mmCIF file of C-alpha atoms and ligand atoms in Angstrom:
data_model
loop_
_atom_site.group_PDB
_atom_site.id
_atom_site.type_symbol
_atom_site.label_atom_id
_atom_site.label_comp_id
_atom_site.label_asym_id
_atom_site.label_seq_id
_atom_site.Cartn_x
_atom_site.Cartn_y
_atom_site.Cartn_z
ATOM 1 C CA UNK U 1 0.000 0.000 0.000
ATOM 2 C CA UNK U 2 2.708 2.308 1.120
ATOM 3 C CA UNK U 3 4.656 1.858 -2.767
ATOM 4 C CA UNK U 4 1.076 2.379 -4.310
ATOM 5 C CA UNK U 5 1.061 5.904 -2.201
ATOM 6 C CA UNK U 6 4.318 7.064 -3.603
ATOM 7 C CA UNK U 7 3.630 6.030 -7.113
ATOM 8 C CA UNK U 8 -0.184 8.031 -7.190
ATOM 9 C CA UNK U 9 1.674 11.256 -5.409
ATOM 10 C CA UNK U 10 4.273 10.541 -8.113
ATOM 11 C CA UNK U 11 2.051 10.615 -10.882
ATOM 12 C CA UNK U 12 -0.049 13.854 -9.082
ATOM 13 C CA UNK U 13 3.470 16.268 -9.151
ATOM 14 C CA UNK U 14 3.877 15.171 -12.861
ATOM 15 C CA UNK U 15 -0.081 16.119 -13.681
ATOM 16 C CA UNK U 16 0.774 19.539 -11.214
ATOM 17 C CA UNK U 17 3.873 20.445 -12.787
ATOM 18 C CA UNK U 18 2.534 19.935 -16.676
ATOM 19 C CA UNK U 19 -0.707 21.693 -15.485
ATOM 20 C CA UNK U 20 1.725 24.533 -13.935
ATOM 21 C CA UNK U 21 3.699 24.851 -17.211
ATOM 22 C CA UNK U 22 0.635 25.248 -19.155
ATOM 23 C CA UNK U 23 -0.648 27.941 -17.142
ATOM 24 C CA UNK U 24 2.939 29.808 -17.123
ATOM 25 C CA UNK U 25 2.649 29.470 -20.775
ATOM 26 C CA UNK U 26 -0.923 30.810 -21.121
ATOM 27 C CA UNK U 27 -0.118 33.370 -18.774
ATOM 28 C CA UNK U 28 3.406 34.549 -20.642
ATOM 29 C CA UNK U 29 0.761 34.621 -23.609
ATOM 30 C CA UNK U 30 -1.799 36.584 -22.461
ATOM 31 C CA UNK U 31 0.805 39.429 -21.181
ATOM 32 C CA UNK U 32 2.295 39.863 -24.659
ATOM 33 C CA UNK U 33 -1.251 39.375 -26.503
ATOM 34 C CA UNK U 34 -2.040 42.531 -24.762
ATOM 35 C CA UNK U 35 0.750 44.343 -26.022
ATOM 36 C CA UNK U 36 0.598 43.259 -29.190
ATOM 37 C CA UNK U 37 -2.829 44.158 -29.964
ATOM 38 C CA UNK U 38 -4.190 40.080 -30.655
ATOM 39 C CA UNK U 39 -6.910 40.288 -27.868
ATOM 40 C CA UNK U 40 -10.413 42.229 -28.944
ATOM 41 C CA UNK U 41 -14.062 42.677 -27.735
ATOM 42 C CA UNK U 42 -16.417 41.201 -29.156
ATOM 43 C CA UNK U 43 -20.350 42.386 -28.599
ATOM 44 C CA UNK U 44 -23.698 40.677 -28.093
ATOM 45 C CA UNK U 45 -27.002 42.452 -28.691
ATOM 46 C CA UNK U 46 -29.765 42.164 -25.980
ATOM 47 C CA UNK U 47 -32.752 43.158 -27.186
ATOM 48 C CA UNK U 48 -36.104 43.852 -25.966
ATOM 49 C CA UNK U 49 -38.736 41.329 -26.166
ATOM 50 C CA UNK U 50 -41.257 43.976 -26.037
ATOM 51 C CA UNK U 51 -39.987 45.923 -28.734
ATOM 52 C CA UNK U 52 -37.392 44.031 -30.893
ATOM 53 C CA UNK U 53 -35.116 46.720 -29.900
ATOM 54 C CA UNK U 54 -31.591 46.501 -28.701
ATOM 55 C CA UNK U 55 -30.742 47.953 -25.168
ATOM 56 C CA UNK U 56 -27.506 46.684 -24.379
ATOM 57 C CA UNK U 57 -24.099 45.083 -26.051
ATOM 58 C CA UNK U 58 -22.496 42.356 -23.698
ATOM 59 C CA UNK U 59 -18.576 42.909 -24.305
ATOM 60 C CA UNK U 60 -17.122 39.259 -25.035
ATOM 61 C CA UNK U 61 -13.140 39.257 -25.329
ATOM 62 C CA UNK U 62 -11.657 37.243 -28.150
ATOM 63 C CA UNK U 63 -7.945 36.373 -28.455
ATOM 64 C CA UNK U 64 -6.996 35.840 -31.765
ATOM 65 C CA UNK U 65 -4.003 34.000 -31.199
ATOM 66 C CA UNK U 66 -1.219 34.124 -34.300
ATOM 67 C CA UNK U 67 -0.584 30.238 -34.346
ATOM 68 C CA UNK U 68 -3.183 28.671 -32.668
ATOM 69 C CA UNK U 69 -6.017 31.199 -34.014
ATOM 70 C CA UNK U 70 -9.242 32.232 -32.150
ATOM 71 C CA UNK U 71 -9.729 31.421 -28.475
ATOM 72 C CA UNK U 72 -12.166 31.543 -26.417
ATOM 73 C CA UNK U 73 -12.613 33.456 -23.176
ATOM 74 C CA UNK U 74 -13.456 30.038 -21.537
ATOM 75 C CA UNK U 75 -10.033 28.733 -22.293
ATOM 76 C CA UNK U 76 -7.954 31.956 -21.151
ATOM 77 C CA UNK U 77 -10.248 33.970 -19.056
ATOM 78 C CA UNK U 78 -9.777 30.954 -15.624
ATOM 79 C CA UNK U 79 -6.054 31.286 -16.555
ATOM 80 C CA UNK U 80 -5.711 34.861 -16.512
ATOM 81 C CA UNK U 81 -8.275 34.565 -13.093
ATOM 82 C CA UNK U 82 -5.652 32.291 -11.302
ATOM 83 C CA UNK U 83 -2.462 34.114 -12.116
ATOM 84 C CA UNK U 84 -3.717 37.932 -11.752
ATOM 85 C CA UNK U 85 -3.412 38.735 -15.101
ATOM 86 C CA UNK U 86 -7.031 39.246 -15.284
ATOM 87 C CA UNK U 87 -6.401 42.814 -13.699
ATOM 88 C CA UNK U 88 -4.653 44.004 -16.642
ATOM 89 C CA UNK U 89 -6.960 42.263 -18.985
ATOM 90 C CA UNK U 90 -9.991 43.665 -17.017
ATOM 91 C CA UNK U 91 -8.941 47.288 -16.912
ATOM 92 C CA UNK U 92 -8.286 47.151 -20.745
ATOM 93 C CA UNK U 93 -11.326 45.459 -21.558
ATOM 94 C CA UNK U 94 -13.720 47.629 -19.712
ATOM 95 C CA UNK U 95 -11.502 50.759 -20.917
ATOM 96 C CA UNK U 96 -12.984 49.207 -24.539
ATOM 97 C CA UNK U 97 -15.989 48.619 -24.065
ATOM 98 C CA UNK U 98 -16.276 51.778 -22.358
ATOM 99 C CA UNK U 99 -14.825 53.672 -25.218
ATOM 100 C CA UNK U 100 -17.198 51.944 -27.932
ATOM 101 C CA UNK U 101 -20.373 52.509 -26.043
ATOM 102 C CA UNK U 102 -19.376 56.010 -25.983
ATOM 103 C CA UNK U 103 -20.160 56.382 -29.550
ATOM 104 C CA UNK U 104 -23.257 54.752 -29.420
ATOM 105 C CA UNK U 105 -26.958 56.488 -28.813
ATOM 106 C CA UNK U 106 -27.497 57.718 -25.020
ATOM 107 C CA UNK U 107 -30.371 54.647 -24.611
ATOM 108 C CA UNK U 108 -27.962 51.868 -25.236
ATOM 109 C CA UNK U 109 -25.849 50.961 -22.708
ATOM 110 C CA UNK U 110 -22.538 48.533 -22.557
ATOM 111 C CA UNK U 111 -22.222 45.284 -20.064
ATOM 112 C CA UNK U 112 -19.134 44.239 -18.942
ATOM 113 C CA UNK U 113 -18.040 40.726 -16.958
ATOM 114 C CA UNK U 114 -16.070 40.778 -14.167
ATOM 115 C CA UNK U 115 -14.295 38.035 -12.056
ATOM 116 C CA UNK U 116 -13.704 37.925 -8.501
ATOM 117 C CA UNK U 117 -10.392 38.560 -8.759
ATOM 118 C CA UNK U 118 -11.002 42.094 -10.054
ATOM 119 C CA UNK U 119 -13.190 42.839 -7.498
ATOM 120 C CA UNK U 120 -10.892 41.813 -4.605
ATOM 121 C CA UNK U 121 -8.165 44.202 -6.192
ATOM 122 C CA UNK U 122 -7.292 47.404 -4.338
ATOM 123 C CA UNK U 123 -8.738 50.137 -6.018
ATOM 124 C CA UNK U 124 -11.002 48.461 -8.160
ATOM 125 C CA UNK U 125 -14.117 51.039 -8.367
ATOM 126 C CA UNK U 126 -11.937 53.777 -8.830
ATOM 127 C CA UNK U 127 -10.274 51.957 -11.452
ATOM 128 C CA UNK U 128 -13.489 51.954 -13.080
ATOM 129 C CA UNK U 129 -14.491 55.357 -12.310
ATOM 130 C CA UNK U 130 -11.781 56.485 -13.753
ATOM 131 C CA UNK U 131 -11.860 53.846 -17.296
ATOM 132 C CA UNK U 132 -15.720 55.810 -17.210
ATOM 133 C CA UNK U 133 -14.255 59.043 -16.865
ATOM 134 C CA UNK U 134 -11.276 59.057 -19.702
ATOM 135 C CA UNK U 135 -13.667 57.492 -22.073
ATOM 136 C CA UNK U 136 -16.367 60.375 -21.125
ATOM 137 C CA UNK U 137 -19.491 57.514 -20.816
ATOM 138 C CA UNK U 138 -21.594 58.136 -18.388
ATOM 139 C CA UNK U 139 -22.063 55.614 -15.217
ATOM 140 C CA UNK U 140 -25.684 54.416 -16.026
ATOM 141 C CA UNK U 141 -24.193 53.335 -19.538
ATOM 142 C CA UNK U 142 -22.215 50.780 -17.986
ATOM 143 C CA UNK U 143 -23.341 47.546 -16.396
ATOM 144 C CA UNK U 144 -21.409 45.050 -14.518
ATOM 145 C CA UNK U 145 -22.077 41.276 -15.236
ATOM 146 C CA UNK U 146 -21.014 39.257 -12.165
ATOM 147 C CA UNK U 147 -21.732 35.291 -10.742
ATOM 148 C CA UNK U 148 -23.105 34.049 -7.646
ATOM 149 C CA UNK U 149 -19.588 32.956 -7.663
ATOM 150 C CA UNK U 150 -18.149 36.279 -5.829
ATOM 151 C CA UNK U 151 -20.239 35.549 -2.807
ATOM 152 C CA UNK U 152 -18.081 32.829 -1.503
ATOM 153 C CA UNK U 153 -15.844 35.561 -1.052
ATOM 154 C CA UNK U 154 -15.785 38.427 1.260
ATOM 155 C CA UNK U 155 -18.676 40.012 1.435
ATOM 156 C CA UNK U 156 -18.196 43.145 3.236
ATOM 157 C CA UNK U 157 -15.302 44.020 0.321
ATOM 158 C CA UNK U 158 -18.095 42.984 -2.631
ATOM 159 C CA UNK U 159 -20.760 45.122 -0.569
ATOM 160 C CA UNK U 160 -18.371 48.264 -0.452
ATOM 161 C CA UNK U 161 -17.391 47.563 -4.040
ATOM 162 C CA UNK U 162 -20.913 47.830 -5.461
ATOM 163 C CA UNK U 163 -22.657 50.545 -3.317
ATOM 164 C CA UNK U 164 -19.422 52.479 -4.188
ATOM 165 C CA UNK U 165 -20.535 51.965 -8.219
ATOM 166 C CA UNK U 166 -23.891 51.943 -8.056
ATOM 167 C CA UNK U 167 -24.085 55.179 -6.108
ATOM 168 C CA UNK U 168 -22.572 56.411 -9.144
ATOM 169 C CA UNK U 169 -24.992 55.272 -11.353
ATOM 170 C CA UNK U 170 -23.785 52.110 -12.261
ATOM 171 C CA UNK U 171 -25.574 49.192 -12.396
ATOM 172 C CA UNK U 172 -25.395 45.222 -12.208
ATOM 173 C CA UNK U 173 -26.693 42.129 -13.164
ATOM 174 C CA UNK U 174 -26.164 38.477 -11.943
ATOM 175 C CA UNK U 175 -25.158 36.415 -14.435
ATOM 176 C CA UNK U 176 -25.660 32.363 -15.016
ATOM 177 C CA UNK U 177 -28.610 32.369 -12.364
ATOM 178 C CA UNK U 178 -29.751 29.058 -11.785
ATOM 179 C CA UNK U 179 -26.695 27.918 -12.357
ATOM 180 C CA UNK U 180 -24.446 28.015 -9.256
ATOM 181 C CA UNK U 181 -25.014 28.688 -5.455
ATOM 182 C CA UNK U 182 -28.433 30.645 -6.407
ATOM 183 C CA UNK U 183 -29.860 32.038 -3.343
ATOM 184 C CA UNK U 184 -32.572 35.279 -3.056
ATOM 185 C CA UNK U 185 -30.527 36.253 -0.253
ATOM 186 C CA UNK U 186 -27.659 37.813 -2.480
ATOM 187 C CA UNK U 187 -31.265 39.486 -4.365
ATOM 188 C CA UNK U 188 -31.764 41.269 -1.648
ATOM 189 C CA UNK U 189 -29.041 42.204 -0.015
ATOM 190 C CA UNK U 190 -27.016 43.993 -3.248
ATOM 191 C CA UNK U 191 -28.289 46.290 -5.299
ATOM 192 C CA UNK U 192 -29.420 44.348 -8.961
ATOM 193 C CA UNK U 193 -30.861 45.631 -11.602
ATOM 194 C CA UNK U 194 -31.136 42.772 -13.762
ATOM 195 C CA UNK U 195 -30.935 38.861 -13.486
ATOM 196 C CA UNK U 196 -29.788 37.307 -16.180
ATOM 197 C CA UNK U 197 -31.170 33.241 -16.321
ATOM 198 C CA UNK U 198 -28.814 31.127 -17.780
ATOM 199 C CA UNK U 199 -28.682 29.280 -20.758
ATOM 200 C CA UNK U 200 -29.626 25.731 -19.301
ATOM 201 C CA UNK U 201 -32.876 26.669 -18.829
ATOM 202 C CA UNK U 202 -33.810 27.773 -22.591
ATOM 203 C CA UNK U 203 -32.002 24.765 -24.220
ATOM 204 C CA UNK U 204 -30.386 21.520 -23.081
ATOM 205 C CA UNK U 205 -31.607 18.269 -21.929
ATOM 206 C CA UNK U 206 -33.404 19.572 -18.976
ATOM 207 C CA UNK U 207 -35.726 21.727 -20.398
ATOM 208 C CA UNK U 208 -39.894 21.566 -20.102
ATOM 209 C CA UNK U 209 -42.516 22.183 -17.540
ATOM 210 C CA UNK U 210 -40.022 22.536 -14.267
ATOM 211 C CA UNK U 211 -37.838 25.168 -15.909
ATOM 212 C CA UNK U 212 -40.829 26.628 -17.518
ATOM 213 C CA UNK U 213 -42.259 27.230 -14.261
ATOM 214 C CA UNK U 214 -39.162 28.431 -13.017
ATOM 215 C CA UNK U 215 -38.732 30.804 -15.592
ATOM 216 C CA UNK U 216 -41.928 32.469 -14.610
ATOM 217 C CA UNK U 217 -41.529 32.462 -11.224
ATOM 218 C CA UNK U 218 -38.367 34.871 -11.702
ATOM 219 C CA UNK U 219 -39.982 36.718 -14.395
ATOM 220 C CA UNK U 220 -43.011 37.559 -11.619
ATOM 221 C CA UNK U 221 -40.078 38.277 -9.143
ATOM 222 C CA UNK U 222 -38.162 40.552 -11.542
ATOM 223 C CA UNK U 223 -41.638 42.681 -12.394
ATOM 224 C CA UNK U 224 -42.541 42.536 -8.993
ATOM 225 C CA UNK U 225 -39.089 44.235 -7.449
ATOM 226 C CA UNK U 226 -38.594 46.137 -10.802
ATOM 227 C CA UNK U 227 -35.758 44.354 -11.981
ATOM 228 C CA UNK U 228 -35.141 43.315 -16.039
ATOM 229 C CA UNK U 229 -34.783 39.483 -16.523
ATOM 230 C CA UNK U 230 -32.706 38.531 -19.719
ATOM 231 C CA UNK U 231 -33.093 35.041 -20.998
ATOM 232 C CA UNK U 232 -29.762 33.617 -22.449
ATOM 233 C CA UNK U 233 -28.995 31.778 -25.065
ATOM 234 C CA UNK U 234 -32.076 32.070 -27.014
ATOM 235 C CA UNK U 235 -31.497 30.212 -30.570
ATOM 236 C CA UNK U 236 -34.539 29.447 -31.589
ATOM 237 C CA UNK U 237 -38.209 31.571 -32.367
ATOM 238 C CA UNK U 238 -39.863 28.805 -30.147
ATOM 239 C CA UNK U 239 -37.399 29.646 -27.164
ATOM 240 C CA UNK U 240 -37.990 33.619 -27.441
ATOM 241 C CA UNK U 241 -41.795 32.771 -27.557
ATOM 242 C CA UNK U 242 -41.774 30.714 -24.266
ATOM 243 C CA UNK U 243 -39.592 33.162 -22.492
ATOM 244 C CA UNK U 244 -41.529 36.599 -23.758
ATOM 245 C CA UNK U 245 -44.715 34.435 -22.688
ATOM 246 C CA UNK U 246 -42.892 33.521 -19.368
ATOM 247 C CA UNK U 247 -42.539 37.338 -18.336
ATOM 248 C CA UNK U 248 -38.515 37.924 -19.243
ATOM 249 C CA UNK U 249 -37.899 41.144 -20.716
ATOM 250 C CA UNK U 250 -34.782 40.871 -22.146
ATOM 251 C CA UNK U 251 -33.452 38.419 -24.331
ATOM 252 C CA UNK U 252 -30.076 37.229 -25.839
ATOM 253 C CA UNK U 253 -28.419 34.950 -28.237
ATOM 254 C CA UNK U 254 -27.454 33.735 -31.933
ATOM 255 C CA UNK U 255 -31.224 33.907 -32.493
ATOM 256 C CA UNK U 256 -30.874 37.549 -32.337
ATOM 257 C CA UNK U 257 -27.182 37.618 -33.192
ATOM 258 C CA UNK U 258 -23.947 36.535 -32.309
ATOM 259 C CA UNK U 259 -20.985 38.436 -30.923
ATOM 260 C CA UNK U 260 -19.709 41.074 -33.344
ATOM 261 C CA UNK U 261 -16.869 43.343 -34.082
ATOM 262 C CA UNK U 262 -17.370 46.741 -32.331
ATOM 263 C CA UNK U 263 -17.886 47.880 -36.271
ATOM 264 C CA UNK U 264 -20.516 45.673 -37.279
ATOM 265 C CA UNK U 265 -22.384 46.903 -33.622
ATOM 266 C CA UNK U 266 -22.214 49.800 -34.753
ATOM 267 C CA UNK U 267 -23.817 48.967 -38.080
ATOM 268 C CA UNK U 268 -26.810 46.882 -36.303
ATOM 269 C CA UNK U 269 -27.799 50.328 -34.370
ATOM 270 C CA UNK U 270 -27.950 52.660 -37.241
ATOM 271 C CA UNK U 271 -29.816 49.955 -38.928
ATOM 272 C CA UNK U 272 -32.409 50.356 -36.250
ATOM 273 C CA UNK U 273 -32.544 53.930 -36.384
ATOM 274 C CA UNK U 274 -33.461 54.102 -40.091
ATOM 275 C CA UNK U 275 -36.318 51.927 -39.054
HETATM 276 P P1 C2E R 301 -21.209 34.553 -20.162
HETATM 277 O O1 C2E R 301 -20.950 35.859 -19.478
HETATM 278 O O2 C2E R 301 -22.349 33.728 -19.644
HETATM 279 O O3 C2E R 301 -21.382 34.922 -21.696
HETATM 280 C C1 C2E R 301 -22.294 34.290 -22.567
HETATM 281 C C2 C2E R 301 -21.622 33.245 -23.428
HETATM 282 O O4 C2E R 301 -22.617 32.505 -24.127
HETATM 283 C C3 C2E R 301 -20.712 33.852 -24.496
HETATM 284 O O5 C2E R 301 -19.653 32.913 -24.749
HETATM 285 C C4 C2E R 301 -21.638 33.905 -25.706
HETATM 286 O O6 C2E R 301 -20.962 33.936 -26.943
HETATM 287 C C5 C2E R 301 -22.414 32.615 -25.524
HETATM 288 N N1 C2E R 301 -23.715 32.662 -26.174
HETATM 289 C C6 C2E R 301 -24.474 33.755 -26.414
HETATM 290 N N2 C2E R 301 -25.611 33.416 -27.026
HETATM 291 C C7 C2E R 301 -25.591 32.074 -27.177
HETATM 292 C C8 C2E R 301 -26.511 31.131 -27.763
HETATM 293 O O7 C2E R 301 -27.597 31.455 -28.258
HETATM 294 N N3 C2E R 301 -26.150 29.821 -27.730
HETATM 295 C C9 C2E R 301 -24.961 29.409 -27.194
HETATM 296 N N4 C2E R 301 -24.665 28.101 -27.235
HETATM 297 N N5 C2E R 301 -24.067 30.277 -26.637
HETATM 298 C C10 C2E R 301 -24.384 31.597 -26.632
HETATM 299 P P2 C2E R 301 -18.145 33.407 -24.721
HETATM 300 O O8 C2E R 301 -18.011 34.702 -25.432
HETATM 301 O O9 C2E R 301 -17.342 32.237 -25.197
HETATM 302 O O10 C2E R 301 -17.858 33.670 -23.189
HETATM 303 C C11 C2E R 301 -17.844 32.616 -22.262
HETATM 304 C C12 C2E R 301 -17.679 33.126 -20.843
HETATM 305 O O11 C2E R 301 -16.385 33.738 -20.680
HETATM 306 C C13 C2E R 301 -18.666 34.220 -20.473
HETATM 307 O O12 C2E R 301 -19.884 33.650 -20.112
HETATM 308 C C14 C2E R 301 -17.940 34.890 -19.323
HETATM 309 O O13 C2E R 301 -18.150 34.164 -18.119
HETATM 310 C C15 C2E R 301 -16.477 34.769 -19.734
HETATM 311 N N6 C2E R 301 -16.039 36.045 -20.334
HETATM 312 C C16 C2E R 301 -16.197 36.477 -21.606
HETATM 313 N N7 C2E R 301 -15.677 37.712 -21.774
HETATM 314 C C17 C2E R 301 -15.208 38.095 -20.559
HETATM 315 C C18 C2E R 301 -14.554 39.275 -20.057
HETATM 316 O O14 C2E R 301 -14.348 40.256 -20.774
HETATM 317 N N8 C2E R 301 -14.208 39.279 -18.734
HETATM 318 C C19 C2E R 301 -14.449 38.232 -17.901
HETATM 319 N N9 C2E R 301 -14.087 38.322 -16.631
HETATM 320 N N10 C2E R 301 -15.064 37.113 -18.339
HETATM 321 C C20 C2E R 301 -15.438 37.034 -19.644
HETATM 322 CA CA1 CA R 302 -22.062 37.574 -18.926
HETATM 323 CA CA1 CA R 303 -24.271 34.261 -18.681
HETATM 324 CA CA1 CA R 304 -20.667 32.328 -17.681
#
């Protein structure tokens, strides 16, 4: 038993230390992608449900790597969370977004994800404050996108974060609902504007009467404490039916559109204005 121990902690440093390299490598990566310009943001319409219209882009980063050509946040973004390189990343993507939304019309606003890490990070609101500030957008044009996932943390440092922002005018959704440590009690106690319901309830294997019903039952909650709910990940005309029945206001997803180059965003709102 004892020769059986050493070999399995034998084999664990060998998984570690690959796993460790690949990281460093990522991370080593990610640095220079910044600097040389292969990293942009992407944007997602959502769009009314009411009206067809669109009232926010969702800024998605993209890394368009020169060899191993476009990744996605989902293979970078836990990377750059674990190492700290998501506060350089994170300042320059919400100085972006920031900057694009500027030239938008005043009734469309930006929404920008944040990770834990960012939060936790000494001067955080200010930094933000200040990305608002040099690209001259003002704070209820931005929206912060963040998980149930930041409330294992400390709370008292998330609380001061987002009274500090939203005092300012800045607002914030929770993102993926349904999906992690869901509770009403993080509803309640921090100031949301929007819930956004995640994907696995529009589309996946698990989909029919339950999620339906729960669907509706945040849909009466959002109109009830005047709150937006966006339904993600809407593909199809049948899903936007059942969630627009179900009470959400705000939809998203390829039905609508996919994520776009800050150009072709552009494009999609004058589009609407000749309308
Ligand atoms: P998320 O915030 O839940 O973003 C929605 C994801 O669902 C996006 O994937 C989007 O492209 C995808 N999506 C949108 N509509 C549909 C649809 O109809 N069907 C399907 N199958 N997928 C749809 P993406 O861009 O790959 O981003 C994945 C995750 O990476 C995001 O999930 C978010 O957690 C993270 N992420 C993306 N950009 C950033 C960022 O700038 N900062 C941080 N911290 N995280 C980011
Ligand atoms: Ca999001
Ligand atoms: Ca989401
Ligand atoms: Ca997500």
């Amino acid at each position: 038993a004892k020769t059986g121990g050493r070999r399995q902690i034998c084999f664990f440093d060998n998984a570690m230390t690959r796993d460790l390299v690949r990281k460093k490598q990522i991370e080593t990566e990610l640095r220079a992608a910044i600097l040389r310009d292969e990293l942009s943001i992407f944007f997602q319409p959502i769009v009314d449900l009411e009206t067809g219209r669109i009232r926010t882009f969702e800024a998605l980063v993209r890394w368009f790597h020169p060899e191993k050509g476009e990744l996605r946040p989902d293979e970078f973004i836990p990377v750059a969370e674990e190492t700290g390189v998501i506060i350089t990343l994170g300042n320059w993507i919400t100085a972006q977004a920031a900057k694009a939304c500027a030239g938008w019309p005043d009734h469309v606003t930006v929404a920008v994800n944040l990770s834990p890490a960012q939060i936790r990070a000494p001067g955080a609101a200010l930094g933000i404050l200040n990305a608002l500030r040099e690209a001259n957008l003002d704070p209820h044009r931005l929206e912060l996108e963040v998980t149930e996932s930041l409330f294992l943390d400390d709370n008292d440092n998330t609380a001061r974060f987002m009274d500090e922002l939203a005092s300012c005018g800045v607002r914030f959704a929770l993102d993926d609902f349904g999906t992690g440590y869901s509770s009403l009690g993080y509803i309640n106690k921090f100031p949301f504007k929007k819930i956004k319901v995640d994907r696995s309830f529009v589309s996946g294997p698990n989909i029919g009467k339950k999620s339906d019903a729960i669907i509706r039952a945040v849909a009466e909650m959002g109109a009830t404490l005047g709150m937006d709910i966006v339904a993600e990940g809407l593909e199809t005309i049948e899903q936007v039916q059942v969630v627009r029945d179900a009470g959400c206001t705000l939809g998203q997803g390829y039905y609508f559109s996919r994520a776009v180059p800050d150009y072709l965003a552009a494009m999609l709102l004058s589009q609407e204005q000749d309308r």
